[in-house]
Structure formats: C-alpha cells, structure tokens
Short mmCIF file of C-alpha atoms and ligand atoms in Angstrom, two decimals:
data_model
loop_
_atom_site.label_atom_id
_atom_site.label_comp_id
_atom_site.label_asym_id
_atom_site.label_seq_id
_atom_site.Cartn_x
_atom_site.Cartn_y
_atom_site.Cartn_z
CA MET A 1 70.26 18.97 -74.67
CA GLY A 2 70.02 15.25 -75.38
CA PHE A 3 71.27 12.36 -73.24
CA PHE A 4 73.91 11.60 -75.88
CA GLU A 5 75.73 14.83 -74.91
CA LEU A 6 76.23 13.65 -71.32
CA ASP A 7 79.20 11.36 -71.76
CA LEU A 8 77.21 8.16 -71.11
CA SER A 9 77.96 4.75 -72.64
CA PRO A 10 75.84 3.36 -75.52
CA GLU A 11 74.49 0.72 -73.10
CA VAL A 12 73.26 3.31 -70.61
CA LEU A 13 71.82 5.43 -73.42
CA GLN A 14 69.93 2.37 -74.65
CA ALA A 15 68.55 1.71 -71.13
CA VAL A 16 67.46 5.37 -70.87
CA SER A 17 65.76 5.14 -74.22
CA ASP A 18 64.05 1.87 -73.17
CA ALA A 19 62.74 3.73 -70.10
CA GLY A 20 61.06 6.15 -72.50
CA TYR A 21 63.04 9.26 -71.52
CA ILE A 22 63.57 11.74 -74.32
CA ASN A 23 65.58 14.52 -72.69
CA PRO A 24 67.53 14.77 -69.44
CA THR A 25 65.92 16.74 -66.63
CA PRO A 26 67.80 19.86 -65.36
CA ILE A 27 69.46 18.02 -62.47
CA GLN A 28 70.59 15.25 -64.84
CA GLU A 29 71.95 17.76 -67.33
CA LYS A 30 73.88 19.59 -64.62
CA ALA A 31 75.08 16.68 -62.46
CA ILE A 32 75.88 13.79 -64.81
CA PRO A 33 78.98 15.27 -66.52
CA HIS A 34 80.52 16.19 -63.12
CA VAL A 35 79.79 12.80 -61.57
CA ARG A 36 81.30 11.14 -64.65
CA ARG A 37 84.49 13.20 -64.15
CA GLY A 38 84.80 12.18 -60.50
CA ARG A 39 83.84 15.53 -58.93
CA ASP A 40 82.03 15.80 -55.60
CA VAL A 41 78.52 17.16 -56.02
CA LEU A 42 76.26 19.01 -53.61
CA GLY A 43 72.79 18.83 -55.13
CA CYS A 44 69.79 20.75 -53.86
CA ALA A 45 66.95 18.83 -55.46
CA GLN A 46 63.78 17.08 -54.46
CA THR A 47 62.38 13.75 -55.48
CA GLY A 48 60.40 14.07 -58.67
CA THR A 49 63.18 16.05 -60.39
CA GLY A 50 64.87 12.95 -61.84
CA LYS A 51 67.51 13.15 -59.10
CA THR A 52 67.98 9.36 -58.81
CA ALA A 53 69.01 8.93 -62.44
CA SER A 54 71.36 11.91 -62.08
CA PHE A 55 73.64 9.78 -59.91
CA VAL A 56 72.67 6.23 -60.95
CA LEU A 57 73.31 6.70 -64.71
CA PRO A 58 76.94 7.89 -64.38
CA MET A 59 77.59 5.39 -61.56
CA VAL A 60 76.56 2.51 -63.80
CA ASP A 61 79.23 3.57 -66.30
CA ILE A 62 81.89 4.19 -63.66
CA LEU A 63 81.22 0.74 -62.17
CA ALA A 64 81.43 -0.97 -65.55
CA ALA A 65 85.20 -0.57 -65.28
CA GLY A 66 86.80 -2.47 -62.39
CA ARG A 67 85.98 -5.56 -60.37
CA THR A 68 84.30 -6.37 -57.09
CA ARG A 69 85.89 -8.01 -54.07
CA ALA A 70 84.18 -10.00 -51.33
CA ARG A 71 82.67 -7.86 -48.56
CA MET A 72 84.13 -4.71 -50.07
CA PRO A 73 81.40 -2.76 -51.83
CA ARG A 74 82.71 -0.32 -54.43
CA THR A 75 79.96 2.21 -53.98
CA LEU A 76 77.56 3.01 -51.17
CA ILE A 77 74.22 4.80 -51.35
CA LEU A 78 72.60 5.86 -48.08
CA GLU A 79 68.84 6.36 -48.03
CA PRO A 80 66.67 7.45 -45.09
CA THR A 81 63.83 4.97 -45.65
CA ARG A 82 63.48 1.41 -46.83
CA GLU A 83 61.06 2.47 -49.54
CA LEU A 84 63.48 4.95 -51.05
CA ALA A 85 66.32 2.42 -50.84
CA THR A 86 64.14 -0.13 -52.66
CA GLN A 87 63.29 2.43 -55.33
CA VAL A 88 66.96 3.30 -55.93
CA ALA A 89 67.71 -0.43 -56.25
CA ALA A 90 64.98 -0.66 -58.89
CA SER A 91 66.62 2.27 -60.74
CA PHE A 92 69.95 0.41 -60.79
CA GLU A 93 68.21 -2.59 -62.29
CA LEU A 94 66.51 -0.41 -64.88
CA TYR A 95 69.47 1.72 -65.94
CA GLY A 96 72.08 -1.01 -65.49
CA LYS A 97 70.20 -3.69 -67.42
CA TYR A 98 72.90 -3.89 -70.14
CA HIS A 99 75.71 -4.17 -67.59
CA ARG A 100 76.46 -6.98 -65.21
CA LEU A 101 76.51 -5.17 -61.91
CA THR A 102 75.97 -6.79 -58.54
CA MET A 103 73.94 -5.03 -55.92
CA ALA A 104 72.86 -5.55 -52.33
CA LEU A 105 70.02 -3.82 -50.58
CA LEU A 106 70.61 -3.56 -46.84
CA ILE A 107 67.41 -2.46 -45.17
CA GLY A 108 65.85 -3.30 -41.84
CA GLY A 109 63.15 -5.94 -41.77
CA GLU A 110 64.85 -8.18 -44.35
CA SER A 111 66.74 -11.35 -43.43
CA PHE A 112 70.36 -10.82 -42.35
CA ALA A 113 71.33 -14.20 -43.84
CA ASP A 114 70.37 -13.22 -47.42
CA GLN A 115 72.11 -9.87 -47.13
CA GLU A 116 75.27 -11.45 -45.69
CA ARG A 117 75.39 -14.03 -48.48
CA LYS A 118 75.32 -11.27 -51.10
CA LEU A 119 78.04 -9.32 -49.31
CA ASP A 120 80.24 -12.42 -49.13
CA ARG A 121 80.09 -12.74 -52.91
CA GLY A 122 81.09 -9.08 -53.35
CA VAL A 123 78.93 -6.24 -54.61
CA ASP A 124 79.39 -3.24 -56.86
CA VAL A 125 76.63 -1.23 -55.27
CA LEU A 126 75.42 -1.23 -51.72
CA ILE A 127 72.16 0.58 -51.08
CA ALA A 128 71.42 0.88 -47.39
CA THR A 129 69.62 2.60 -44.58
CA PRO A 130 72.18 3.79 -41.99
CA GLY A 131 70.99 1.61 -39.09
CA ARG A 132 71.11 -1.71 -40.94
CA LEU A 133 74.45 -0.87 -42.51
CA LEU A 134 76.01 -0.23 -39.09
CA ASP A 135 74.47 -3.48 -37.75
CA LEU A 136 76.17 -5.47 -40.48
CA TYR A 137 79.40 -3.54 -40.10
CA GLY A 138 79.34 -4.31 -36.37
CA ARG A 139 79.04 -8.03 -37.19
CA GLY A 140 82.16 -7.79 -39.31
CA LYS A 141 80.28 -8.46 -42.55
CA ILE A 142 81.35 -5.37 -44.48
CA LEU A 143 84.56 -3.50 -45.08
CA LEU A 144 84.10 0.02 -46.35
CA SER A 145 87.78 0.78 -46.85
CA ASP A 146 87.54 0.21 -50.61
CA THR A 147 84.35 2.19 -51.23
CA ARG A 148 85.11 4.75 -53.91
CA ILE A 149 81.78 6.55 -54.28
CA LEU A 150 79.43 7.57 -51.51
CA VAL A 151 75.95 8.97 -52.14
CA ILE A 152 74.07 10.55 -49.25
CA ASP A 153 70.55 10.96 -50.54
CA GLU A 154 67.75 13.00 -48.94
CA ALA A 155 70.16 14.44 -46.37
CA ASP A 156 67.55 16.75 -44.82
CA ARG A 157 65.27 13.79 -44.28
CA MET A 158 68.16 11.96 -42.57
CA LEU A 159 68.50 14.97 -40.31
CA ASP A 160 64.78 14.97 -39.47
CA MET A 161 64.92 11.28 -38.67
CA GLY A 162 67.95 11.62 -36.38
CA PHE A 163 70.30 9.62 -38.63
CA ILE A 164 73.10 12.18 -38.88
CA PRO A 165 75.28 10.65 -36.10
CA ASP A 166 75.04 7.28 -37.91
CA VAL A 167 75.92 8.95 -41.22
CA GLU A 168 78.93 10.64 -39.61
CA HIS A 169 80.04 7.29 -38.21
CA ILE A 170 79.69 5.63 -41.63
CA VAL A 171 81.56 8.40 -43.45
CA GLY A 172 84.43 7.94 -40.97
CA LEU A 173 84.76 4.31 -42.15
CA LEU A 174 85.27 5.26 -45.81
CA PRO A 175 88.57 6.24 -47.44
CA ASP A 176 89.29 9.98 -47.68
CA THR A 177 89.97 9.66 -51.38
CA ARG A 178 86.37 8.77 -52.21
CA GLN A 179 83.97 10.73 -54.43
CA THR A 180 80.98 12.03 -52.47
CA LEU A 181 77.58 13.10 -53.77
CA LEU A 182 75.17 14.68 -51.33
CA PHE A 183 71.55 15.45 -52.23
CA SER A 184 69.06 17.32 -50.12
CA ALA A 185 65.68 18.89 -50.86
CA THR A 186 66.55 21.84 -48.60
CA MET A 187 69.86 23.25 -47.34
CA PRO A 188 69.52 24.11 -43.66
CA ALA A 189 72.69 25.16 -41.80
CA GLU A 190 73.23 21.65 -40.39
CA ILE A 191 73.32 20.13 -43.89
CA ARG A 192 75.72 22.85 -45.08
CA LYS A 193 78.02 21.97 -42.19
CA LEU A 194 77.90 18.30 -43.13
CA ALA A 195 78.62 19.15 -46.74
CA ASP A 196 81.64 21.22 -45.66
CA ALA A 197 82.91 18.28 -43.62
CA PHE A 198 82.20 15.47 -46.12
CA LEU A 199 82.70 16.98 -49.58
CA ARG A 200 85.85 18.23 -51.29
CA ASN A 201 85.54 21.27 -53.49
CA PRO A 202 82.07 20.21 -54.61
CA VAL A 203 80.16 21.42 -57.65
CA GLU A 204 76.99 22.97 -56.29
CA ILE A 205 73.82 22.33 -58.22
CA ALA A 206 70.36 23.56 -57.35
CA VAL A 207 67.24 22.86 -59.32
CA ALA A 208 63.76 24.18 -58.74
CA PRO A 209 61.44 21.79 -56.99
CA PRO A 210 59.21 20.01 -59.48
CA ALA A 211 56.89 22.92 -60.36
CA SER A 212 56.58 23.33 -56.58
CA PRO A 213 54.23 21.54 -56.25
CA ALA A 214 53.24 19.93 -59.53
CA ALA A 215 51.11 22.36 -61.49
CA THR A 216 49.07 19.35 -62.54
CA VAL A 217 47.75 18.79 -58.99
CA ILE A 218 44.44 20.53 -58.31
CA GLN A 219 44.52 21.27 -54.60
CA SER A 220 41.59 21.82 -52.26
CA LEU A 221 41.17 22.55 -48.60
CA ILE A 222 38.33 21.21 -46.49
CA LEU A 223 37.66 23.15 -43.29
CA VAL A 224 35.99 20.88 -40.77
CA ASP A 225 35.59 20.34 -37.08
CA PRO A 226 37.61 17.34 -35.85
CA GLN A 227 34.55 15.16 -35.20
CA ASP A 228 33.39 15.60 -38.83
CA LYS A 229 36.64 14.63 -40.52
CA ARG A 230 35.97 10.96 -41.14
CA GLU A 231 32.45 11.56 -42.43
CA ALA A 232 33.77 14.34 -44.68
CA LEU A 233 36.45 12.00 -46.07
CA ARG A 234 33.91 9.27 -46.78
CA ARG A 235 31.64 11.72 -48.59
CA LEU A 236 34.52 13.00 -50.66
CA ILE A 237 35.69 9.53 -51.65
CA ARG A 238 32.16 8.69 -52.73
CA SER A 239 31.63 11.90 -54.70
CA GLU A 240 35.08 12.06 -56.33
CA ASP A 241 36.18 9.80 -59.10
CA VAL A 242 38.82 8.10 -56.94
CA LYS A 243 40.74 5.50 -58.91
CA ASN A 244 43.34 5.05 -56.16
CA ALA A 245 44.36 7.28 -53.28
CA LEU A 246 46.97 7.77 -50.61
CA ILE A 247 45.50 9.09 -47.36
CA PHE A 248 48.08 10.64 -45.03
CA CYS A 249 47.77 10.84 -41.26
CA ASN A 250 50.34 12.46 -38.98
CA ARG A 251 50.50 9.63 -36.46
CA LYS A 252 50.75 5.87 -36.88
CA ARG A 253 47.99 5.42 -34.31
CA ASP A 254 45.65 7.50 -36.44
CA VAL A 255 46.61 5.52 -39.54
CA ASP A 256 45.22 2.40 -37.84
CA ILE A 257 42.12 4.14 -36.49
CA LEU A 258 41.24 5.62 -39.89
CA PHE A 259 41.93 2.33 -41.66
CA ARG A 260 39.54 0.46 -39.31
CA SER A 261 36.90 3.15 -39.76
CA LEU A 262 37.15 3.03 -43.57
CA THR A 263 36.95 -0.76 -43.74
CA ARG A 264 33.98 -0.73 -41.32
CA HIS A 265 32.23 1.53 -43.83
CA GLY A 266 32.94 -0.88 -46.67
CA PHE A 267 35.94 0.82 -48.29
CA ASP A 268 38.74 -1.17 -49.81
CA ALA A 269 41.76 0.01 -47.79
CA ALA A 270 45.14 -0.98 -46.35
CA THR A 271 47.78 0.68 -44.16
CA LEU A 272 51.43 1.59 -44.56
CA HIS A 273 53.63 2.87 -41.75
CA GLY A 274 57.11 2.49 -40.31
CA ASP A 275 56.18 0.01 -37.57
CA MET A 276 55.06 -2.64 -40.04
CA PRO A 277 57.48 -5.46 -40.92
CA GLN A 278 59.29 -4.75 -44.18
CA SER A 279 57.83 -7.81 -45.92
CA LYS A 280 54.33 -6.54 -45.16
CA ARG A 281 55.20 -3.00 -46.33
CA THR A 282 56.55 -4.28 -49.62
CA GLU A 283 53.59 -6.59 -50.15
CA THR A 284 51.08 -3.81 -49.38
CA LEU A 285 52.79 -1.39 -51.76
CA ASP A 286 52.84 -4.03 -54.51
CA ARG A 287 49.12 -4.69 -54.04
CA PHE A 288 48.42 -0.96 -54.12
CA ARG A 289 50.53 -0.50 -57.24
CA ASN A 290 48.75 -3.41 -58.95
CA GLY A 291 45.36 -1.93 -58.18
CA ASP A 292 44.30 -4.68 -55.74
CA ILE A 293 43.77 -2.03 -53.04
CA ARG A 294 42.14 1.30 -53.78
CA LEU A 295 42.93 3.30 -50.63
CA LEU A 296 46.22 3.29 -48.79
CA VAL A 297 46.20 4.99 -45.39
CA ALA A 298 49.79 5.95 -44.64
CA SER A 299 52.20 7.88 -42.45
CA ASP A 300 54.83 10.14 -43.99
CA VAL A 301 56.96 7.08 -44.67
CA ALA A 302 55.02 6.99 -47.95
CA ALA A 303 55.28 10.73 -48.60
CA ARG A 304 58.70 11.01 -50.16
CA GLY A 305 59.80 9.68 -53.45
CA LEU A 306 57.21 6.95 -53.85
CA ASP A 307 56.37 6.63 -57.49
CA ILE A 308 52.93 5.10 -57.94
CA GLU A 309 51.92 5.30 -61.52
CA GLY A 310 48.68 7.12 -62.18
CA LEU A 311 47.75 7.86 -58.57
CA SER A 312 44.51 9.83 -58.90
CA HIS A 313 44.11 11.33 -55.40
CA VAL A 314 45.99 12.31 -52.28
CA PHE A 315 44.10 13.12 -49.10
CA CYS A 316 45.92 14.81 -46.24
CA PHE A 317 43.63 13.65 -43.46
CA ASP A 318 45.79 15.74 -41.10
CA VAL A 319 47.59 18.98 -41.89
CA PRO A 320 51.27 18.01 -41.77
CA ALA A 321 53.34 19.61 -39.02
CA HIS A 322 56.12 20.53 -41.49
CA ALA A 323 54.97 22.51 -44.50
CA GLU A 324 57.43 20.69 -46.82
CA ASP A 325 55.69 17.40 -46.05
CA TYR A 326 52.58 18.80 -47.72
CA VAL A 327 54.53 19.24 -50.95
CA HIS A 328 55.91 15.72 -50.67
CA ARG A 329 52.51 14.22 -49.90
CA ILE A 330 50.62 15.81 -52.75
CA GLY A 331 53.57 15.22 -55.07
CA ARG A 332 52.63 11.52 -55.15
CA THR A 333 49.88 12.47 -57.60
CA GLY A 334 49.97 14.62 -60.72
CA ARG A 335 53.23 12.96 -61.75
CA ALA A 336 54.65 12.73 -65.25
CA GLY A 337 52.28 15.40 -66.55
CA ARG A 338 49.12 13.56 -65.47
CA GLU A 339 46.39 15.42 -63.63
CA GLY A 340 45.96 14.69 -59.92
CA ARG A 341 43.67 15.85 -57.12
CA SER A 342 44.60 16.60 -53.54
CA PHE A 343 42.44 17.45 -50.55
CA MET A 344 43.65 18.59 -47.16
CA PHE A 345 41.41 18.49 -44.11
CA ALA A 346 42.06 21.34 -41.70
CA THR A 347 40.43 21.84 -38.31
CA PRO A 348 40.23 25.24 -36.55
CA GLN A 349 43.51 24.80 -34.64
CA ASP A 350 45.42 24.09 -37.87
CA GLY A 351 45.33 27.78 -38.88
CA ASN A 352 49.04 28.49 -38.48
CA ALA A 353 50.11 25.22 -40.12
CA VAL A 354 47.89 26.01 -43.12
CA VAL A 355 49.39 29.51 -43.36
CA ALA A 356 52.89 28.00 -43.36
CA ILE A 357 51.92 25.71 -46.25
CA VAL A 358 50.36 28.53 -48.25
CA LYS A 359 53.51 30.62 -47.75
CA LEU A 360 55.73 27.75 -48.83
CA ILE A 361 53.84 26.91 -52.01
CA GLY A 362 53.27 30.60 -52.74
CA LYS A 363 49.64 30.27 -53.70
CA GLU A 364 46.26 29.95 -52.13
CA ILE A 365 44.41 26.68 -51.80
CA ARG A 366 40.78 26.65 -52.80
CA SER A 367 38.49 25.79 -49.94
CA GLN A 368 35.69 23.44 -50.79
CA ILE A 369 32.47 22.73 -48.98
CA ILE A 370 31.20 19.19 -48.63
CA GLU A 371 27.47 18.85 -48.73
CA GLY A 372 26.03 17.93 -45.35
CA ILE A 373 29.20 18.90 -43.45
CA GLU A 374 29.37 22.22 -41.65
CA ALA A 375 32.39 24.28 -42.67
CA ALA A 376 34.67 25.23 -39.77
CA GLU A 377 36.88 28.30 -39.57
CA LEU A 378 40.57 28.42 -38.94
CA GLN A 379 42.07 30.00 -35.83
CA TYR A 380 45.42 31.68 -36.01
CA GLU A 381 47.69 31.91 -33.02
CA ASP A 382 49.44 35.23 -32.83
CA ARG A 383 52.84 33.94 -31.76
CA ARG A 384 54.16 37.40 -30.90
CA ARG A 385 51.41 38.03 -28.43
CA GLY A 386 50.76 34.33 -27.60
CA ARG A 387 47.06 34.98 -28.16
CA SER A 388 44.63 33.14 -30.36
CA ARG A 389 42.84 35.13 -33.05
CA ARG A 390 39.61 33.39 -33.67
CA PRO A 391 37.61 34.58 -36.63
CA ALA A 392 33.97 34.93 -35.59
CA ARG A 393 31.57 32.40 -37.05
CA SER A 394 28.75 33.71 -39.18
CA GLY A 395 25.98 34.86 -36.86
CA GLN A 396 28.54 35.79 -34.19
CA ARG A 397 30.03 38.85 -35.81
CA SER A 398 31.80 41.45 -33.73
CA SER A 399 30.26 44.93 -33.67
CA ARG A 400 33.10 46.28 -35.87
CA GLU A 401 32.53 43.57 -38.46
CA ALA A 402 28.78 44.15 -38.34
CA ALA A 403 29.32 47.89 -38.90
CA ALA A 404 31.68 47.18 -41.81
CA ALA A 405 29.18 44.73 -43.29
CA ASP A 406 26.44 47.37 -43.09
CA ARG A 407 28.55 49.70 -45.20
CA ARG A 408 29.13 47.04 -47.90
CA PRO A 409 26.71 46.90 -50.84
CA PRO A 410 24.10 44.15 -50.61
CA ALA A 411 25.22 40.68 -51.75
CA GLY A 412 24.88 40.32 -55.48
CA GLU A 413 25.63 44.00 -56.20
CA SER A 414 29.25 43.67 -55.26
CA PRO A 415 31.77 42.14 -57.59
CA ARG A 416 33.58 40.74 -54.50
CA HIS A 417 31.82 38.56 -52.00
CA ASN A 418 33.16 36.71 -49.04
CA GLY A 419 30.73 33.81 -48.75
CA HIS A 420 31.10 30.44 -50.42
CA ASP A 421 29.96 30.61 -53.98
CA THR A 422 27.18 28.59 -55.57
CA ALA A 423 29.62 26.07 -56.98
CA GLY A 424 30.46 25.16 -53.39
CA SER A 425 33.98 26.52 -53.42
CA ASN A 426 35.76 29.81 -52.93
CA VAL A 427 39.29 31.08 -52.71
CA MET A 428 40.47 32.00 -49.24
CA PRO A 429 43.36 34.37 -48.91
CA PHE A 430 45.41 33.41 -45.86
CA PRO A 431 47.06 35.93 -43.58
CA GLY A 432 50.61 36.77 -44.52
CA THR A 433 50.22 35.99 -48.23
CA PRO A 434 50.39 38.83 -50.77
CA SER A 435 46.76 38.38 -51.78
CA ALA A 436 45.66 38.49 -48.15
CA ARG A 437 47.51 41.78 -47.74
CA ARG A 438 45.87 43.09 -50.93
CA ALA A 439 42.46 41.99 -49.69
CA ARG A 440 43.03 43.68 -46.33
CA ARG A 441 44.11 46.90 -48.00
CA ALA A 442 41.02 46.82 -50.23
CA GLU A 443 38.78 46.16 -47.23
CA ARG A 444 40.26 49.03 -45.25
CA LYS A 445 39.47 51.63 -47.92
CA PRO A 446 35.73 52.12 -47.29
CA GLU A 447 36.40 52.22 -43.54
CA HIS A 448 38.24 55.57 -43.49
CA ASP A 449 35.33 57.33 -41.84
CA GLU A 450 35.19 54.93 -38.88
CA PRO A 451 35.76 56.44 -35.44
CA VAL A 452 39.43 56.37 -34.43
CA ILE A 453 40.11 53.25 -32.41
CA GLY A 454 41.76 53.99 -29.07
CA PHE A 455 40.19 57.39 -28.34
CA GLY A 456 36.57 56.22 -28.23
CA ASP A 457 34.17 59.13 -28.82
CA HIS A 458 36.44 61.52 -26.95
CA LEU A 459 38.63 63.82 -29.03
CA PRO A 460 41.59 65.00 -26.93
CA ALA A 461 41.75 68.80 -26.66
CA PHE A 462 45.33 69.07 -27.96
CA LEU A 463 44.20 67.63 -31.31
CA ALA A 464 41.38 70.18 -31.65
CA ARG A 465 43.66 73.18 -30.98
CA PRO A 466 44.90 75.14 -34.05
CA PRO A 467 48.64 74.68 -34.55
CA ARG A 468 50.80 77.37 -32.95
CA ILE A 469 53.60 78.86 -34.95
CA LEU A 470 56.58 79.34 -32.75
CA ALA A 471 58.50 82.54 -33.32
CA ARG A 472 62.19 82.08 -33.86
CA SER A 473 64.48 83.99 -31.59
P1 AMP B 1 63.17 10.93 -59.04
O1 AMP B 1 63.26 12.41 -58.85
O2 AMP B 1 64.49 10.31 -59.20
O3 AMP B 1 62.34 10.29 -57.95
O4 AMP B 1 62.40 10.65 -60.43
C1 AMP B 1 61.04 10.93 -60.58
C2 AMP B 1 60.44 10.22 -61.80
O5 AMP B 1 60.93 10.81 -63.00
C3 AMP B 1 60.71 8.74 -61.90
O6 AMP B 1 59.48 8.11 -62.18
C4 AMP B 1 61.63 8.59 -63.08
O7 AMP B 1 61.39 7.39 -63.77
C5 AMP B 1 61.26 9.78 -63.96
N1 AMP B 1 62.37 10.30 -64.76
C6 AMP B 1 63.67 10.43 -64.41
N2 AMP B 1 64.39 11.00 -65.39
C7 AMP B 1 63.52 11.26 -66.40
C8 AMP B 1 63.67 11.86 -67.69
N3 AMP B 1 64.83 12.31 -68.13
N4 AMP B 1 62.56 11.96 -68.46
C9 AMP B 1 61.37 11.51 -68.01
N5 AMP B 1 61.17 10.94 -66.79
C10 AMP B 1 62.23 10.82 -65.99
#
C-alpha cells in the first residue's frame, strides 16, 4: 500500500515524500484512515514503528480546516517526557511544513512567559507533559473546553512515571465529544481500564514491536563482577569501533559517577538525566547528535523514542530493572536498517533480571569475554523457595558436576562444549528459555545410570520385592 491510498492531502503527501518515506509502516496503514474519519483509536505500538506519523499526518490534515482561538488549543498531545514531546513537535514541523499550523510545546524547564505568549495568540496543536500543562491550566492560561482531539502517547510509560492521576484530571477538562487516540507499547490491565473510560467505541490496532528488538542490533552480554565494570567498559570502548554511544545506568547518581570516571580516563563524554535543566538537556542532545560528544551517559529518560541518526553503540552499564527497558535502550541503535551493536554488563546478582530479558526478547544473548577481565557467573534466585542458586565457579565444582564431567568425552572430542570458545564468545542458554530446557534434557541423557538421588546407596526393601499378584475374590 502506498501513502496515496490513505486519504491524505497532496501537501501532506509531499511532506512525506520529502522525508524520504516510500511506504507507510503497518501502524500508519492501519491507523491513518480511522483517525482521518474521526474514530477513536487504541493503538498497541512501540516507538520505532512509525507511530508518531500515524497520528501526526492525519491531524495535520484535520487541522488544516478550521481556525484557532486564543488560549483554546484545538488538539492536545500528552507525552511522558520532555524529549518525546520535543520529538513530536519536530514531527509536526516536518509533516506540516506545507500548512500554516501553530504549535506550542509545554514542557517543564522552559520559560513560562514564552509558553504563555504562544497560548495567548492561539494554537492548533498543544504538545505537553502532564505536569506543566496542569501548572498552566491552574494559572488560567489555557482553556481545554474546545479541544477536539486528544492524543495520549506512551500510556504505559505515563503509568510507570505516576502520571495517570494527572492524565485523568486533564481528560476531565476536555469536552466529551472529542476524538481520543491512545497509544501504549504494552496493554496492562490499568491501561485497558483507562482506555475503557476515555475512548468511545475505539478501533483497536496492534502492531508487532519493531522486529523486537531490531534484528540489525548485534547484542552481547558481558558477565563481570561489580568492581570490574568500569574497566571492562573502558576496554570495550577502546577495542570496539565506537562512533558514538549511549551508555545507560539505572540511577542518576551512577550516571554522574560513570561520567566522571570516563572523563578522568580521557573519554569524550556528557550526561543526560531527568534532574538536569531542560535547556542543558536539549543542548547536550544537540551536541551529541552533531557529533561534538562521542559518549552520552544517560538514565532511561533517553531510552524511549530518541532518534539519533546512525548511533553505533548502546551500552547497558546496568541491567535494567524492567525487561522492556532493555528493548527500548538497545532500540536506539540499529535503526532504519543500519547495523548497531549493544553490550549489557551483568553482575552475578543480575541473574533473574537477565533471564527476564531473554524471555521477553525470545532469544539468547551471546556472552563475550573481555581480555584481562575475569568473567563472572550469574546467580539465580529461586523465588518459589526464596533460595539463591549459585552456579559453581570453575575449580569449585560440586561432586555431582565433577562426576558428570568425568563421564563426558574429553574436550575437543565432543561437538558440544561448555567453555568459552577461542573467539572469546559463546552462547549461553538461560534457565527458562526453550534452548535451556533442550540443553538440560540433552545433559540429563548420559546421566541415567547415576545413583537415585534421595535414597543414597540404600535400596528400600519394598522396591526389591517381586510384585505380588492379588487374587480377586
Ligand atoms: P516513531 O515510531 O514515530 O518514533 O518513528 C521511528 C522512525 O521511523 C522515525 O525516525 C521516523 O522518521 C521514521 N519513519 C516513520 N514513518 C516512516 C515510514 N513510513 N518510512 C520510513 N521511515 C519512517
């Protein structure tokens, strides 16, 4: 299907063609005709699927008819982060370049005065984070009673960030007759409930996550002890052909610590996290995009939706607590068909978090050894029993493992081997994944003549007795 079949104006089609798009993505193909016809849409789609254009393109055409009034925005787009809001604003500029639409971006960290001036003049599109929007509403600077289209983008992210009460408050200020579009990467029960409350007879659209995650990202796992992480990262950056990289930490404090460590070692780095003033965040991102900075150490504020052209590497310095964040983090590279590399550093206690990621992405992650850094081993907490299962390190094998190893053919004779290969990498099956189950089944086979666990050497007499055939009465 071509864009011309989607009921878009010649001006929007020209803007799409200028952007270099040939065909609509699945979410665009499915959503645009419904948005154009005024239907409510519930879209299950992630960033990277072309989701933004799926609502911005038809909105540009809808807005082309009608006029703005002071302080009464005609459409409202809610975004969870300032970065995403800024990106959506850039999309409006790109796709609406042949229309004369007015837009205001209401995000924290920017001057109230500028934003109020724009609102006073009247805007077609308001793109806002919930907190700043409610601030301005509280000051009497906005009236939402004439807002005809509402977009709630990244609803699950809003939920994670605790914005849902603000969103509910905002929706209550809009007319009931509005058109509502709600997009979410996942559909937990809470989001379903919101959709039931906010949407009217919506068209439901779900598209697969972008090759979940991009097939063009080559992923690796580095198993290290915590004290070796920074050295391992430095070695990797030096040995890899890193053009530019995002390095994710779980906590803002660690972003700063890692940044200072990298600069002390002569690396060209900067930081990005939610506590920085917006002007500084925007400036840092611009410098990173322009290639003035090679390494950007960031919190998850940079994980979703950021589109940095040609990003060569993503390093997850910490294993993210939520498996989906891994997909978002590494999805910053390998975009638009380009090849990207990602490395995740995991310490022994990250075992369960790594398993959750492997389950989510449905494939194993190659583990890679870094020369001069001792490889650690993951521990898995058995949640049912509340006990930790620690795999023994080499040289500390349990007697069962030693016995099993004795039965295996010598290294080199076996087509399967468990050690790291000569290329410095191997594929680790993680517990719970289909390949891990296959590997366990295969390992169990030669062990059928082991003594029965639980009885020791003693064979209970009742098992040794020949079976008695009971006569029927
Ligand atoms: P999004 O999911 O909205 O964050 O979009 C991800 C990226 O896909 C952005 O860089 C868009 O410019 C790009 N994009 C959106 N629609 C298309 C399309 N139809 N063809 C090619 N690229 C697209």
